[in-house]
XYZ file of C-alpha atoms in Angstrom:
137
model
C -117.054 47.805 -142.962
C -117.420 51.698 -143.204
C -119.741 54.183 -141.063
C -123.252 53.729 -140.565
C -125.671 56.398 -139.627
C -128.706 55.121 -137.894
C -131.694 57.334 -136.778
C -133.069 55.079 -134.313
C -136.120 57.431 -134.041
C -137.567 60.196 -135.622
C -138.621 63.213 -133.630
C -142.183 63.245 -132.003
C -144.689 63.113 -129.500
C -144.558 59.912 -127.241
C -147.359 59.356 -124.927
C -147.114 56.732 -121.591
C -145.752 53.283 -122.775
C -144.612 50.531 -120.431
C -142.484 49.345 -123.071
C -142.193 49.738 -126.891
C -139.272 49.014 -129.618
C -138.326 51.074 -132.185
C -135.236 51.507 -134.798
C -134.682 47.775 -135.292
C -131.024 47.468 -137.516
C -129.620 44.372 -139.047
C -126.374 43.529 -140.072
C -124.134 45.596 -137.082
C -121.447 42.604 -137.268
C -118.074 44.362 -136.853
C -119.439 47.616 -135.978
C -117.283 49.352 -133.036
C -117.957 51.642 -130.248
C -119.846 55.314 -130.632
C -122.715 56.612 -129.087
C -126.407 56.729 -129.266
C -127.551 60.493 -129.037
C -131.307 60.966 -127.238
C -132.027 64.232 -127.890
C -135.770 65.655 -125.864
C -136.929 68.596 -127.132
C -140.312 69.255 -125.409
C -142.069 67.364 -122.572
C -145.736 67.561 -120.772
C -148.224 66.532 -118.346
C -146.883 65.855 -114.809
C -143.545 64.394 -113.910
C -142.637 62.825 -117.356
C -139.953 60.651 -117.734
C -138.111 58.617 -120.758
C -136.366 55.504 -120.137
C -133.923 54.506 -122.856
C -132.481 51.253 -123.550
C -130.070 50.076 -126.232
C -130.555 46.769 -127.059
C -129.088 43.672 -128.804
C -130.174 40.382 -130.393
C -127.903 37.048 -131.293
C -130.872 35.092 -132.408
C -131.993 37.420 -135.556
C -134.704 39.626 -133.539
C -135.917 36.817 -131.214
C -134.438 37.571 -127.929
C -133.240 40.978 -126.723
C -130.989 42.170 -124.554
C -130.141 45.400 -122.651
C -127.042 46.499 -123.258
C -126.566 50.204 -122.211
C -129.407 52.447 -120.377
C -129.790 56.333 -120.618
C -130.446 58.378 -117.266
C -133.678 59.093 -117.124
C -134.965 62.147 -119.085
C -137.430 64.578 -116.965
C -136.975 67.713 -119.046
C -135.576 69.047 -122.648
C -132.172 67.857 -122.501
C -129.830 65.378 -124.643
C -128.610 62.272 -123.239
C -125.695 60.599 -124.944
C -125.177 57.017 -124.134
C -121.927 55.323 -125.046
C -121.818 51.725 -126.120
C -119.076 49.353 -127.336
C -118.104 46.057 -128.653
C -114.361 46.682 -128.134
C -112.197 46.704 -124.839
C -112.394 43.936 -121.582
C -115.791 41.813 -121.584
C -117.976 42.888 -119.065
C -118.949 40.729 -116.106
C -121.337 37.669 -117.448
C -124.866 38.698 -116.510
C -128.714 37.520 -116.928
C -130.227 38.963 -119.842
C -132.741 41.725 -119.079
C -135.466 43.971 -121.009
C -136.049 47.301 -120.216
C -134.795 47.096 -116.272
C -130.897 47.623 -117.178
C -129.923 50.591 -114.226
C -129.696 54.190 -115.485
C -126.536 55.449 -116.596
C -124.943 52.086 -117.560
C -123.232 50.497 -120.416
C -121.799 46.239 -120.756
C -118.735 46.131 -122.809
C -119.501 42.681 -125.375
C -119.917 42.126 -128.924
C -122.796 43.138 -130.168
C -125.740 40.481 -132.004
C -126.253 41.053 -135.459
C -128.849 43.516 -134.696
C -129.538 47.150 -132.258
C -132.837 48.644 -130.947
C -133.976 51.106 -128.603
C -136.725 50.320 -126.106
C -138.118 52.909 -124.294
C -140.611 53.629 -121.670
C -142.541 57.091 -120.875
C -143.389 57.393 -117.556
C -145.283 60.439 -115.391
C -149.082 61.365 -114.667
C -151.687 63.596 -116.259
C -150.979 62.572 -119.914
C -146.822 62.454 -120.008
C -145.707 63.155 -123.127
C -141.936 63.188 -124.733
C -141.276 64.747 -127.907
C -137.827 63.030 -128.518
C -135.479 61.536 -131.351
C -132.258 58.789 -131.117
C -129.703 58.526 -133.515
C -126.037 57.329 -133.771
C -123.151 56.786 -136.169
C -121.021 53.526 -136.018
C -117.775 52.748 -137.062
């Protein structure tokens, strides 16, 4: 299978969410390791923060599954977040949606399909202006 380019998100203005999916992509069977870029470009109100979670299905979209978490975004930065299918299995673990801890990644095949979930956190009307996108090989 060759490259695919996948912009998980486009760039804009995210307000709070406790939780919302976005860049849903089928058919990432043999698809290797490379990394998820989360690039914020503007951010208001007080104390905002973005969560971001890569996630995986094995059931066609049923289920999904965190499988690599940014840090938490508080300011205009970019965050990349490195994921793979290839290399030693991680540790077996209890599937989890949007709680995976900052800053880490599980080494497994992937399902046959990626998200992001996010969640913007903060008081006084957070917002993120933010995009996500990634090339796999």
């Amino acid at each position: 299978m060759g490259a695919k380019y996948v912009q998980f998100k486009a760039s804009a203005a995210t307000g709070a969410s406790s939780g919302t999916a976005v860049g849903e992509e089928d058919n990432m069977h043999g698809l290797s390791m490379r990394t998820v870029a989360v690039v914020v470009s503007a951010v208001s109100g007080t104390s905002p923060t973005l969560d971001v979670y890569v996630q995986s299905s094995w059931d066609g979209g049923t289920n999904w599954y965190d499988i690599a978490a940014s840090t938490q975004l508080t300011a205009a930065s970019a965050n990349l977040i490195p994921i793979s299918s290839q290399g030693a299995p991680s540790a077996p673990f209890n599937g989890t949606s949007g709680t995976q801890t900052a800053s880490t990644a599980k080494t497994m095949k992937w399902g046959d399909r990626l998200r992001l979930f996010y969640k913007v956190g903060g008081s006084d009307t957070p917002t993120v202006t933010w995009h996500a996108e990634a090339w796999f090989a």
